[in-house]
Every structure is written in C-alpha cells, then in structure tokens.
Coordinates of C-alpha atoms and ligand atoms in Angstrom, one line a residue:
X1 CA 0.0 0.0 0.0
X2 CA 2.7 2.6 1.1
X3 CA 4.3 2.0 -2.5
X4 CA 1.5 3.3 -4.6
X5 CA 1.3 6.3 -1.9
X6 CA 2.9 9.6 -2.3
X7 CA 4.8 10.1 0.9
X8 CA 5.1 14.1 2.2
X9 CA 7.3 16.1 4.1
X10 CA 5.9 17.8 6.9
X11 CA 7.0 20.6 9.0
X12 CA 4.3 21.1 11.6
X13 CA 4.6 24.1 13.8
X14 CA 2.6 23.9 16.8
X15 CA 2.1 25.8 20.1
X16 CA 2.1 22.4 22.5
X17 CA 3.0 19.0 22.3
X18 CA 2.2 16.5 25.2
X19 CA 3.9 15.1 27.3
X20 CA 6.5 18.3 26.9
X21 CA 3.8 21.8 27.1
X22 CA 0.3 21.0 27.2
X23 CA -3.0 23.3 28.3
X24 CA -5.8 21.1 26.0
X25 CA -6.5 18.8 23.2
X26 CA -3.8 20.7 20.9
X27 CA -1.1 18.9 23.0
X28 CA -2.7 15.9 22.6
X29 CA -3.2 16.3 19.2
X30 CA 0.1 17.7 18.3
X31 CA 2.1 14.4 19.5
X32 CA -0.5 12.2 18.3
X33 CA -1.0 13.6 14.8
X34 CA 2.6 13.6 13.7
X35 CA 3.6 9.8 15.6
X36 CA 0.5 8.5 13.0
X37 CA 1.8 10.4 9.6
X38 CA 5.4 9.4 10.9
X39 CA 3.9 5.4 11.2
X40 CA 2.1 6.1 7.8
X41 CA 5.7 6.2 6.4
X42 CA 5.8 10.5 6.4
X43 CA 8.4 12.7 7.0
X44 CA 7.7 15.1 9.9
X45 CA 9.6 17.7 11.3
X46 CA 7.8 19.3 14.4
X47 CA 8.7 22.6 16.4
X48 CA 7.4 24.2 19.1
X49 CA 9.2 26.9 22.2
X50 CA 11.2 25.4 24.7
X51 CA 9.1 26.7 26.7
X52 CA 10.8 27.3 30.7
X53 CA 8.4 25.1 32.3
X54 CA 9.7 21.9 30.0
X55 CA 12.0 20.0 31.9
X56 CA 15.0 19.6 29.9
X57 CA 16.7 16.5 32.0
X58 CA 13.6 14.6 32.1
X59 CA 12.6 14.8 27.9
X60 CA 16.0 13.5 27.5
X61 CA 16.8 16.9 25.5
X62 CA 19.8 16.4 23.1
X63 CA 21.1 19.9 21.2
X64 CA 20.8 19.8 17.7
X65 CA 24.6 20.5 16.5
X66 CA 23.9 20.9 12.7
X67 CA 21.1 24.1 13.7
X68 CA 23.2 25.9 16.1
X69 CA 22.9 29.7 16.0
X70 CA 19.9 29.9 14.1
X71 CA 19.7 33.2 13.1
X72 CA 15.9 34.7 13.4
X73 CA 15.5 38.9 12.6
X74 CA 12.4 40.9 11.3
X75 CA 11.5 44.0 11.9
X76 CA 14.0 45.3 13.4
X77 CA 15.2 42.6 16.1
X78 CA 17.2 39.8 16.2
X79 CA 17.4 36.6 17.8
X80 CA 19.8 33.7 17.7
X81 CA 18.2 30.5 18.5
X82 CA 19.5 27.2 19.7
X83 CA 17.4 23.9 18.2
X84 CA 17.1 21.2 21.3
X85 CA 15.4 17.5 19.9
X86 CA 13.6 15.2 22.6
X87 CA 11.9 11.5 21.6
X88 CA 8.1 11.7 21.3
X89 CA 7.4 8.9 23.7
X90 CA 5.4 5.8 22.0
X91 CA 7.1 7.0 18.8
X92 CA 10.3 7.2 16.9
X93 CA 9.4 10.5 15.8
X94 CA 12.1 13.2 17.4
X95 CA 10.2 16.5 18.4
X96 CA 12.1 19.9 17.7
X97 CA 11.9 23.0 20.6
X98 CA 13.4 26.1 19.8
X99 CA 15.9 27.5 22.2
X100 CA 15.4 31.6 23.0
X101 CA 15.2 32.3 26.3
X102 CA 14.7 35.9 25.8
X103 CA 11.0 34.8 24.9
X104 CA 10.3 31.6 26.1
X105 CA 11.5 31.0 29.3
X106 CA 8.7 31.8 31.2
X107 CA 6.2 29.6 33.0
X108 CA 3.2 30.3 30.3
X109 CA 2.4 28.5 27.1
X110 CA 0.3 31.3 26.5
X111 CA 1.2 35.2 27.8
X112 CA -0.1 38.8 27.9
X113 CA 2.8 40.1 27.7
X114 CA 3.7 42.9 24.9
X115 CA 5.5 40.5 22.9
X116 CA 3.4 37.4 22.7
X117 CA 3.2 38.0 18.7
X118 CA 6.7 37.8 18.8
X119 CA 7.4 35.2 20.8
X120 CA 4.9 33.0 18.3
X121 CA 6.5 34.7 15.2
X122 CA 9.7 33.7 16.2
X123 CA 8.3 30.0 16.2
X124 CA 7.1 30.3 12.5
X125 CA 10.2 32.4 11.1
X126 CA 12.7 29.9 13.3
X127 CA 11.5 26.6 12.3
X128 CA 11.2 27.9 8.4
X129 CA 14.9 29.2 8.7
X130 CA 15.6 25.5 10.3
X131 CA 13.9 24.4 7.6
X132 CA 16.6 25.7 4.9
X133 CA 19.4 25.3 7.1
X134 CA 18.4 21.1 7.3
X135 CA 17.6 21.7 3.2
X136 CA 14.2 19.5 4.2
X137 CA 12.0 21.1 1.4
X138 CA 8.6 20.6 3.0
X139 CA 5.7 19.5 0.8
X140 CA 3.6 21.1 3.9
X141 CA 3.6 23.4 6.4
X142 CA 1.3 22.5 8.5
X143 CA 0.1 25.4 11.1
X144 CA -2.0 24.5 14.2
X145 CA -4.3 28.0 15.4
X146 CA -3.1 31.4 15.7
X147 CA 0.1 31.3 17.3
X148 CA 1.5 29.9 14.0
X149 CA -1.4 31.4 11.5
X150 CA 0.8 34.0 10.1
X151 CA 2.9 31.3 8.6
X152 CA 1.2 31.2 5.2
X153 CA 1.9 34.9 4.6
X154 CA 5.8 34.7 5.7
X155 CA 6.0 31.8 3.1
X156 CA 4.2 34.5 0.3
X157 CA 6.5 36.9 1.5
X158 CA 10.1 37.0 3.4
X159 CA 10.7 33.0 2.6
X160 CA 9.1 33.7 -1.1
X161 CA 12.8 33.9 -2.5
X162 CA 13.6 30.3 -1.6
X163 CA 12.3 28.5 -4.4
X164 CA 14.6 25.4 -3.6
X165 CA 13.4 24.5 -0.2
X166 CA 9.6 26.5 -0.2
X167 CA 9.3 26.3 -4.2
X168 CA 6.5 23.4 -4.0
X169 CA 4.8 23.7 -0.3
X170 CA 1.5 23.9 0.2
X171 CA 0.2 25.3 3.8
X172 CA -2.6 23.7 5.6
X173 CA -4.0 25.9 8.6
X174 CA -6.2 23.7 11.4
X175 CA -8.0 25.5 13.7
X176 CA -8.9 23.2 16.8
X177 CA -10.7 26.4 18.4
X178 CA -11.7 29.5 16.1
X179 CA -12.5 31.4 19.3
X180 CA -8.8 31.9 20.6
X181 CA -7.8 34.3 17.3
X182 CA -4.8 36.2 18.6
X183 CA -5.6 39.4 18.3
X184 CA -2.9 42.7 18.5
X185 CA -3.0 46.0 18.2
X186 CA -2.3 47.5 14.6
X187 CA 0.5 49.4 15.8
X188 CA 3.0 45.9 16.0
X189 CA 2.6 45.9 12.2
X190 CA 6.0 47.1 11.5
X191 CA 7.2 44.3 14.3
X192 CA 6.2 41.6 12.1
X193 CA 8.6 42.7 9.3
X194 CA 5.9 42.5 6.8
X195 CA 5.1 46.7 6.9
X196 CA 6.2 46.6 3.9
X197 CA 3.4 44.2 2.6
X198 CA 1.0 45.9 4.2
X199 CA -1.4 45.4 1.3
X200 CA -1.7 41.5 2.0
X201 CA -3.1 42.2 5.6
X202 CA -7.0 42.5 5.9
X203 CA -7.5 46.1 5.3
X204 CA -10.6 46.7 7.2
X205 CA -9.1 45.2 10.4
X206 CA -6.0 47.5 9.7
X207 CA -7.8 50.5 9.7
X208 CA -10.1 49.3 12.2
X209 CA -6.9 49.2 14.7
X210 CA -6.4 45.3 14.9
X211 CA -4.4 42.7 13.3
X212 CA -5.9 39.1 13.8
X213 CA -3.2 36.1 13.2
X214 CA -6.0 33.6 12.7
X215 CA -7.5 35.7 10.1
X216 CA -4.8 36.1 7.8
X217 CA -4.4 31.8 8.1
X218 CA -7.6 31.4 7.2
X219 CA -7.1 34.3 3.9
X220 CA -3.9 32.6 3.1
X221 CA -3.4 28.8 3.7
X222 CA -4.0 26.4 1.1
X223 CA -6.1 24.3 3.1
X224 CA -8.1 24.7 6.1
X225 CA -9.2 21.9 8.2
X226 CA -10.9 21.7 11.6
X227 CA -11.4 18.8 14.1
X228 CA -15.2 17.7 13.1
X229 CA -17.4 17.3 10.4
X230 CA -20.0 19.3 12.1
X231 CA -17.5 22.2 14.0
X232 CA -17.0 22.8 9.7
X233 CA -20.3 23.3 9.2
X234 CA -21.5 24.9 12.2
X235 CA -18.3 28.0 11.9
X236 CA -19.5 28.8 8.4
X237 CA -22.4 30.0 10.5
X238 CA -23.1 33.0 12.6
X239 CA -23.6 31.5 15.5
X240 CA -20.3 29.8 15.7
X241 CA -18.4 31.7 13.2
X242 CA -16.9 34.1 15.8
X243 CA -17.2 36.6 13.3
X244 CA -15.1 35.0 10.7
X245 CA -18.0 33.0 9.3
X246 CA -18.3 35.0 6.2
X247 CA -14.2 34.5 5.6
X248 CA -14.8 30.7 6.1
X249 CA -17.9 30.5 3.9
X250 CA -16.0 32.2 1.1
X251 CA -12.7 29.9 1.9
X252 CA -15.7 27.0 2.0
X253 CA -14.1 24.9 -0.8
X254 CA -11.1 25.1 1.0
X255 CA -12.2 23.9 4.3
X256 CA -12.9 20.6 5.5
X257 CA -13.5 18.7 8.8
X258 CA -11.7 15.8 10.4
X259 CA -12.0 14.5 13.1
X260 CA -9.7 14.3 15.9
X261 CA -8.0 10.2 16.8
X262 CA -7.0 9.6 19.9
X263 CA -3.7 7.9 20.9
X264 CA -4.5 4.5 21.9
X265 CA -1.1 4.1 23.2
X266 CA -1.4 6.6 25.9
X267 CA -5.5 6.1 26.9
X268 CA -6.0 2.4 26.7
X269 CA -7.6 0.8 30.0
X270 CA -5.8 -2.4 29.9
X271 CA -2.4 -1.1 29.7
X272 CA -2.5 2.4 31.4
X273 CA 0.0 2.7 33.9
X274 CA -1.7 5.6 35.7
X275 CA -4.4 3.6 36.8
X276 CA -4.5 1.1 39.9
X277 CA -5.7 -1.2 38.1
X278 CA -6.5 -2.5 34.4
X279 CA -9.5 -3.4 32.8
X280 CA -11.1 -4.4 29.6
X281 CA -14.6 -4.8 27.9
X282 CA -14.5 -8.2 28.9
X283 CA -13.9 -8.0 32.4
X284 CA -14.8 -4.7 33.8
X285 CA -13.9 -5.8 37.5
X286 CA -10.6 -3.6 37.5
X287 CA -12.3 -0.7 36.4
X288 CA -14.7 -1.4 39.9
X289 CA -11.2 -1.0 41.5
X290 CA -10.4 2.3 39.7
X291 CA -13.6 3.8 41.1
X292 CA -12.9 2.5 45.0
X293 CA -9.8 4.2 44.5
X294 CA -10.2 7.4 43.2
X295 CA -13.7 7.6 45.8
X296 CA -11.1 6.8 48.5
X297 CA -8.6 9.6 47.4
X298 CA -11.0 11.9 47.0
X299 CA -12.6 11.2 50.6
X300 CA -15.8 10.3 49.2
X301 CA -17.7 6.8 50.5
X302 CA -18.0 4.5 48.2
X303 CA -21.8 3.4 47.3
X304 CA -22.5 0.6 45.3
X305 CA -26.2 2.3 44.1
X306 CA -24.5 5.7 43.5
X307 CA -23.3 6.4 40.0
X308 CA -20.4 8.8 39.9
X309 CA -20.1 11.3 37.1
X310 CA -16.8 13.5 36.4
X311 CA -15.5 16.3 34.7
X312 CA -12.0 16.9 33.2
X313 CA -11.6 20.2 31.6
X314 CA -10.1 23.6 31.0
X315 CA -12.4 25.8 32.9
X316 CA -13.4 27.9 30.1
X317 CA -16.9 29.6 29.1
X318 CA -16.8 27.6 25.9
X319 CA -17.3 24.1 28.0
X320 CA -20.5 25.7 29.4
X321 CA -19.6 24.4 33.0
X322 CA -21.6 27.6 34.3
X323 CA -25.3 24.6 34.3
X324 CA -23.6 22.5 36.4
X325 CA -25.0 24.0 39.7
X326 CA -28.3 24.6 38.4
X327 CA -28.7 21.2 36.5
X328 CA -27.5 19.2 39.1
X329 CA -28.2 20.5 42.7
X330 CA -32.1 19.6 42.4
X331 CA -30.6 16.0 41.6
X332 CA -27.7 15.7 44.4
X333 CA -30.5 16.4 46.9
X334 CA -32.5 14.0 46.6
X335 CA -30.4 11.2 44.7
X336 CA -26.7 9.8 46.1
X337 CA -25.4 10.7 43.3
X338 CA -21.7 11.8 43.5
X339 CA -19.6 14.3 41.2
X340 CA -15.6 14.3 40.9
X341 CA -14.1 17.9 38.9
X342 CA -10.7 18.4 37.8
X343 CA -10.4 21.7 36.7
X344 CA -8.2 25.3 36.2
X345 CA -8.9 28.1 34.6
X346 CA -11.7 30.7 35.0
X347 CA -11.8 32.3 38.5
X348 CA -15.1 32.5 39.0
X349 CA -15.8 28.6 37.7
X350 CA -13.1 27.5 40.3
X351 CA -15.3 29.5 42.9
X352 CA -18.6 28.0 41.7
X353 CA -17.1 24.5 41.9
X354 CA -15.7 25.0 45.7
X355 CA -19.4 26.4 46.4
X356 CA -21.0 23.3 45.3
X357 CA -18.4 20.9 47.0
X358 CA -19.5 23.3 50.0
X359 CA -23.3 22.6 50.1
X360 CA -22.7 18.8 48.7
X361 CA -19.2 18.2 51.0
X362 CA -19.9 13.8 50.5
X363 CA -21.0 13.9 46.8
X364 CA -19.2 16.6 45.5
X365 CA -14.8 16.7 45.3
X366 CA -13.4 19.4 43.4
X367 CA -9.8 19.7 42.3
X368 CA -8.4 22.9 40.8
X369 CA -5.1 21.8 39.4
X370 CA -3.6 20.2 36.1
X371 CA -3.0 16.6 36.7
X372 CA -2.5 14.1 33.6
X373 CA -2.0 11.0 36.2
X374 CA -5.2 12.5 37.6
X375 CA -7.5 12.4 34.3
X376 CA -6.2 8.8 33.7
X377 CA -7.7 7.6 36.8
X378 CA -11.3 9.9 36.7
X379 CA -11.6 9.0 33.2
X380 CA -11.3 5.1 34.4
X381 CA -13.2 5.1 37.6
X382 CA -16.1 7.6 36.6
X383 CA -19.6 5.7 35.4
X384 CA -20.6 9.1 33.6
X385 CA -18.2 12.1 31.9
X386 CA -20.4 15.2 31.9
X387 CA -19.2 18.0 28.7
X388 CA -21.9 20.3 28.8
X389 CA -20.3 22.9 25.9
X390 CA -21.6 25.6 24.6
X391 CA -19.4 24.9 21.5
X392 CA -16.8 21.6 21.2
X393 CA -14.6 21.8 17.8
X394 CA -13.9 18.4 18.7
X395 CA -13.4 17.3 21.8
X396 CA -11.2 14.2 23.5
X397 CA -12.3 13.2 26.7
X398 CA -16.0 12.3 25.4
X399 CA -13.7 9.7 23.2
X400 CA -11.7 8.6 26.2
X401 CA -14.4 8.1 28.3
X402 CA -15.9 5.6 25.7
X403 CA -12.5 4.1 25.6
X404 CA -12.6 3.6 29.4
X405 CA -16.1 2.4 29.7
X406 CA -17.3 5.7 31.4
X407 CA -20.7 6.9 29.2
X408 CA -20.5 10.2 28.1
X409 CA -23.4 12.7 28.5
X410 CA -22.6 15.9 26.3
X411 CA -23.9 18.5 24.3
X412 CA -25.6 17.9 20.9
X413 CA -22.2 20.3 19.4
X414 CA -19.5 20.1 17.3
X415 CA -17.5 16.9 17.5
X416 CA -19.2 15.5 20.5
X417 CA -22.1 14.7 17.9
X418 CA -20.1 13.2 15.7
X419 CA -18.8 10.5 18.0
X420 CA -21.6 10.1 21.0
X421 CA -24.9 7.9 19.7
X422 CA -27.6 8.5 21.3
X423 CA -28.3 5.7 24.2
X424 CA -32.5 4.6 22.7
X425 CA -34.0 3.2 25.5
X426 CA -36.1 0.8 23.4
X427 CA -33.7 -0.8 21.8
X428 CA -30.5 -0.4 24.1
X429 CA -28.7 1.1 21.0
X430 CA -26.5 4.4 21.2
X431 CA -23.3 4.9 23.1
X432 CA -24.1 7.8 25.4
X433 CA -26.4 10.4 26.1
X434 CA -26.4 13.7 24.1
X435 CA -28.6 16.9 25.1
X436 CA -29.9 19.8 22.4
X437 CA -30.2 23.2 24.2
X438 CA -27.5 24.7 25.8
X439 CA -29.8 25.1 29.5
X440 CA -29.8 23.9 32.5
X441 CA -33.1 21.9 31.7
X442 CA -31.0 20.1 28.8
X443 CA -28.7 18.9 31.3
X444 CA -30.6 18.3 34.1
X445 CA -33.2 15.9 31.6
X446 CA -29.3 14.1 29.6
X447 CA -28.7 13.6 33.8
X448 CA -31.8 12.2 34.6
X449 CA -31.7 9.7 31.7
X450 CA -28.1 8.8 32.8
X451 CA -29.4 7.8 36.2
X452 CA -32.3 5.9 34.9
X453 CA -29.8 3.7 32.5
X454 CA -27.5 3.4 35.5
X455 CA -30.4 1.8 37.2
X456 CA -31.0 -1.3 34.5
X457 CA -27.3 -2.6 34.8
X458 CA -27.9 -4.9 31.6
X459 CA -28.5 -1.5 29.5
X460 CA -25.8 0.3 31.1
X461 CA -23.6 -2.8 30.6
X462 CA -24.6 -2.7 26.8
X463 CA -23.6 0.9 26.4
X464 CA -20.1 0.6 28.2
X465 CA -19.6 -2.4 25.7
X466 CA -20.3 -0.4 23.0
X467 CA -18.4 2.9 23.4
X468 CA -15.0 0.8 24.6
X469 CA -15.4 -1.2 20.8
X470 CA -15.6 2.4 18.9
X471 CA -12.5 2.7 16.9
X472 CA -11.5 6.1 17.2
X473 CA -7.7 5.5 15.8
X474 CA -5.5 7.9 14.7
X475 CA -4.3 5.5 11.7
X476 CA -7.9 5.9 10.2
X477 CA -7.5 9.6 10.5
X478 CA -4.1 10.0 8.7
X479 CA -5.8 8.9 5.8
X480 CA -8.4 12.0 5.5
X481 CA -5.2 14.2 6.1
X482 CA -3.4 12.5 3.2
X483 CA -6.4 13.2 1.0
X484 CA -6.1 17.5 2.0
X485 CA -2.4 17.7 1.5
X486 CA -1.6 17.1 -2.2
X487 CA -4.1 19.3 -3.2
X488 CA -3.7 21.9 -5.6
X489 CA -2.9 26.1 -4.4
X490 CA -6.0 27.8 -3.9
X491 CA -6.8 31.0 -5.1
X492 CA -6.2 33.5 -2.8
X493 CA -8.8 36.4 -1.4
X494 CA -7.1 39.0 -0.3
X495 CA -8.5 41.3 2.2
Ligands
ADP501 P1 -9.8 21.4 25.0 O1 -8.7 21.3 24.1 O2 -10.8 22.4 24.5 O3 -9.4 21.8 26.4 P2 -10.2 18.6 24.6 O4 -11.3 17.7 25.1 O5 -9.9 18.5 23.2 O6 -10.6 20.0 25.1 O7 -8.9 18.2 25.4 C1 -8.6 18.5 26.7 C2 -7.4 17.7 27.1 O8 -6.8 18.4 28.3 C3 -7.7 16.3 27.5 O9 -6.5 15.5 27.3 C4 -7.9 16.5 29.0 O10 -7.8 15.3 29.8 C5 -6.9 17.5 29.4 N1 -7.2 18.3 30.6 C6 -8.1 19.4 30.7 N2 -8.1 19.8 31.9 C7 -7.2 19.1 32.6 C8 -6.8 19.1 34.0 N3 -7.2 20.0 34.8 N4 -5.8 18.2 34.4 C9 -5.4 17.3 33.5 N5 -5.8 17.2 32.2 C10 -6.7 18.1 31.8
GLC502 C1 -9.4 22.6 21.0 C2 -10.9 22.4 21.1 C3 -11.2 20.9 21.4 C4 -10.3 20.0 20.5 C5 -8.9 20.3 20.7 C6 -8.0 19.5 19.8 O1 -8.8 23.0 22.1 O2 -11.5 23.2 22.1 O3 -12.6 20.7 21.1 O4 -10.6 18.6 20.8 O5 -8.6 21.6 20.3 O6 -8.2 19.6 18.4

C-alpha cells in the first residue's frame, strides 16, 4: 500500500505538544498527529518553544549540532536560536523546541505580555529558517491556530525567494478552536517585518486598529481543516463563526473537517500505567477497583447504588460548566449521586465549583489543578463524563471516556455529535447520552436519563460495551489528512 502512496514532508509548527507543554486537546493532538503520519511512512519535522516550564533532563533533551545559532530577525530585532530534539514517547518521531530564552522562558504557554506575537513569530520564522538550514524542502507546512497562523503569509512573503526548499509547499492551517484568534493591536505591524506588505493584511481590520493572526491563516493557507465534520459546518455560520463565518464560507471549498484520533497508546484501560488497576470490555472488575480508589482519594464513601459522574476540563466559558450548579443540585438532593471535577482556569468557575463541594461536601470533590496521572484515573473510575459545551470543535475526553467504559453525556455540538450515539431506551442502541439546548433543563433531563440507564445494569452494561469497541484511531485519521495535502494552491482572497 505505502508503495502506490505519495509520501510528504511535513513541517508542523505547533504551540504544545504533550507530554513536553500541554494546556488542551492541541497537545494531545500535536504528538498524536505527527507519531501517526510518521507510522504512515511521512516525514515530519515538528517545532514548538522550549518553553521554561519543559523540563530539559527529564525529555532526555539532546542539542541539535547541525542548527546551532539559528539566526531569526524581522522587523528590526534579532534573535539567535538554539534547536534542542527530545523523543516523542510511544514514537520514533524526534520533536524539535526552539531554544530563546529571551522569549520563552517563562512559566506560560500562552502570555499577555507585549510581545506574545513575537514570541509565536519567532516559532514560524525559526523553524522555516531551520527548515533551509536542514535543506528538508517541506511538501507542507502545516500550522495549528493562531500562534502559527501567520505562517502562510511569511512563506508568500520573506521566505518567497527560496524556491529550492519553499518552491512546491503547500500550507494547511487547522483550527482546533476559532474562538482563541490572537488578536494585537495595529501598531506591531511594522514588528512583524511585513510593513512593507501591508497590502496582503485584511485592510478593514487594519484601519479598524487590529491585526488578527487567525484571520490572515484562514485568507492565506492552502487548506483549512478543523477537528469535526459538524464544528465545519456549524463555523460557516453566525452563530459559531466568531465573526469570521463569512471569511470561512468564502474559503468554503477550501475547508474541511476531520475528526480528531485519539492515541491509543497513551489512553488504553488495559495497559495504562496511571491507573490502579487495568480493565477491559471483557472484564470490567478492574475498572470497579479504579472507582474504589479514586472515591477513596478523594474522601468520598464508596456506594455501590450511586453512579459517579466527572469532569476533566479547562475551565473555560466555551465548556459551558456555568449549568452544572443549576442542572445538578435539584438532583444531588434528593439522589446519592456523586460528582468528581478536575479543573483550572476561569476564577469564577473555580469558585462556583468549591461552592458546590461546600453545600454537597460527601457527593461533591473538586480539584483545581492540572494533573494528567489524575485524568487517567477519573476518566477510568467515573460511570458518567459530563461536557456540557456551549461549543466543542472536537473534543477528546467524550472519546476517552468511551474508551474507558465511562458513558459520556454531552452537548448535541461540534465533535461531541459526531462521536456520541444517542443511548435509545427501546432498543438499548446508542453509546451515550447527548442533550440539544444549551440550558440547565437540557442537562438536568441528559442527567436524569443517565441515572435511569445506570439503574438497569444490563443497559448500562450494553452501552459501556459499545463505546469501549468504537474505533477512534489515529491511523484511520491520517488517511483523511493525506487526502487535503496534495491538493492543488487555492486561489487567494485577499483582504
Ligand atoms: P480542549 O482542548 O478544549 O481543552 P479537549 O477535550 O480536546 O478540550 O482536550 C482536553 C485535554 O486536556 C484532555 O486530554 C484532558 O484530559 C486534558 N485536561 C483538561 N483539563 C485538565 C486538567 N485540569 N488536568 C489534566 N488534564 C486536563
Ligand atoms: C481545541 C478544542 C477541542 C479539540 C482540541 C484538539 O482546544 O477546544 O474541542 O478537541 O482543540 O483539536
């Protein structure tokens, strides 16, 4: 098969890559996209920071002799960057980080400081100059959200003279969440080092004061993707266009969706080394153990009756968190229902979270931290996985929940509809439970049902059976990804 198949080069610059920098599903997806084009017989070179918080001793970091003193200078600045290469665990893939202290070593992925278009600018630029100094002439660039949106136009532009290594790539842009844009002021223009091609930049944000790095991806890749089927239909749309629906309905022929994998290596219930014990669909017992367990560490009792549902997330207005009290305090009063969070983000959602664990102290436990061991084992000894969002481009832990046995109840959005099936009571088919309207009424009735299957443990049973035999492999996915890179240069609109 690999013979008759064109194999690519790709350079794929990227904001986080798990296990090094991770804040979401990008991280996830950004070590589990390039191991599967890597095992699909590709050639991928990825990049990201070196961010301070990666821990160079642990990663097994080895400096990258042939790209030493990269040099990196636009508008007006310089940097000289040092190129460090770590294993991707679970793969033979190496992973790139670029080396400049000046800009990266600080605790954030993500900053406000007044350079953070820099500091992502300096990604792009560095791993193109790496790029030409490693003569790899990539067939794609592939660019992962803002931070590395700008990447098309620098290849139009400042790397336009390199015909040798830049001569035949295409750019694809995927946007895993089109409501993080990365937006500056107009007045960094002439920091970019593209002043001088002023004219490609979207004139009506220009004049309207703002310069908007997703845009400019979405004006200028060759091919866009997103995570779903249904987050590429529903951002052509008003509603979830966040305001760049009528870009991405011109673009429309350009744009496709497909859907995220997940790394079975890494979330697999029979072999995952987080958990205390191991399980599979055929004998469930361990995963019994996994829910005494994490009960017992969070200092809740353990009742046989009582289902326990979880949450895992980013606490973020997007994963519409904000119904929990509403939807589920009715039920926690008069049901032994018991809730596990792992959460940080939003102040005020880490405060509605300790409230709740305040009235519900022996259902409720609340953790506000980042914990990947943590996820492992609520993911394996949870019965439900609530993910209430408003919007999901794709979404992961719905899929590792039907990986681990644990039903999902979500959100009728994005990428959780296209890989929940609705539980039907009447004939036991469906995989989890999915709600319509974004209210506390939706999720109080997807809540409700979940207690009533978790009452009829031959149902239940039948549902956990068929979420852990979904295939939701990354290997399947490579394929759709294969089919959007040789494609032909789009026209460009220019704004
Ligand atoms: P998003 O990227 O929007 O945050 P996804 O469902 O795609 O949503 O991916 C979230 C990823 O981040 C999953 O791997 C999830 O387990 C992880 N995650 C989110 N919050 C935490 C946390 N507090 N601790 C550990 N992992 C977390
Ligand atoms: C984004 C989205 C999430 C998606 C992830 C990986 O963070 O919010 O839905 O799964 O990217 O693509």
């Amino acid at each position: 098969m690999l013979a008759s198949k064109a194999l690519v080069n790709v350079l794929f610059l990227t904001s986080e890559v798990h296990p090094f920098a991770k804040t979401g599903g990008l991280g996830d997806v950004s070590a589990a996209l390039p191991a599967a084009l890597n095992r699909a017989g590709h050639d991928v070179r990825v990049f990201l920071p070196l961010y301070g918080r990666i821990d160079l001793r642990k990663h097994r970091m080895r400096r990258v002799e042939s790209l030493r003193d990269l040099r990196v200078s636009f508008g007006g600045r310089a940097w000289t960057l040092q190129v460090l290469a770590a294993p991707l665990p679970g793969s033979t893939l190496e992973v790139f980080f670029l080396h400049c202290p000046e800009l990266y070593a600080r605790q954030g992925i993500y900053t406000h400081d007044a350079d953070e278009h820099l500091r992502f600018l300096v990604l792009s630029c560095g791993a193109l100059t790496a790029a030409q100094r490693m003569r790899f002439a990539p067939d794609v660039v592939h660019c992962n959200d803002w931070p590395t949106a700008l990447t098309p136009l620098l290849l139009e532009t400042r790397f336009a003279w390199d015909k040798d290594i830049f001569g035949g790539t295409k750019t694809v842009l995927t946007i895993h969440n089109l409501n993080y844009q990365g937006m500056f002021p107009a007045h960094v223009l002439p920091d970019t080092g593209l002043a001088d091609s002023a004219h490609l930049f979207h004139q009506d944000q220009l004049r309207e004061g703002r310069i908007n790095f997703l845009l400019h991806g979405v004006l200028y890749a060759d091919a866009l993707t997103t995570v779903s089927p249904t987050y590429a239909r529903e951002i052509r749309t008003p509603e979830y266009g966040a305001g760049l629906d009528g870009l991405l309905r011109a673009r429309g022929n350009a744009l496709s969706g497909i859907l995220n994998g997940i790394d079975h290596g890494e979330w697999n219930p029979q072999t995952d080394a987080h958990l205390p014990a191991r399980y599979s669909a055929r004998d469930l017992s361990g995963k019994r153990t996994c829910k005494q367990r994490l009960l017992a560490s969070a200092q809740l009792p353990y009742v046989e009756q009582a289902p326990l549902f979880a949450i895992v997330s980013r606490l973020a207005g997007q994963k519409g968190l904000d119904l929990v009290p509403d939807a589920l305090a009715p039920l926690l009063r008069r049901h032994p229902l018991q809730l596990v969070v792992l959460g940080s983000g939003e102040r005020r959602l880490v405060r509605m979270f300790r409230e709740l664990e305040r009235h519900f102290p022996r259902q409720v436990r609340f953790r506000d931290t980042f914990d990947v061991g943590l996820s492992h084992r609520i993911e394996a000894g949870a019965d439900f996985f609530l993910m209430p969002s408003r919007y999901e481009p794709c979404g992961l832990n719905q899929m590792y929940s039907l990986r681990y046995g644990t039903v999902p109840v979500v959100r009728k959005t994005g990428g959780l509809s296209d890989t929940v099936r609705q539980w039907n009571p009447r004939t036991g088919e469906g995989t989890g439970i999915l709600f319509d309207h974004h209210d506390a009424a939706g999720l109080r009735w997807a809540t409700e049902t979940a207690l009533q299957l978790f009452n009829d443990p031959v149902a239940f049973r039948r549902l956990q059976e068929a979420g852990m035999a979904e295939d939701f492999s990354w290997d399947a996915q490579v394929a759709e990804y294969e089919q959007v890179y040789p494609r032909g240069r789009a026209p460009h609109t220019k704004g």
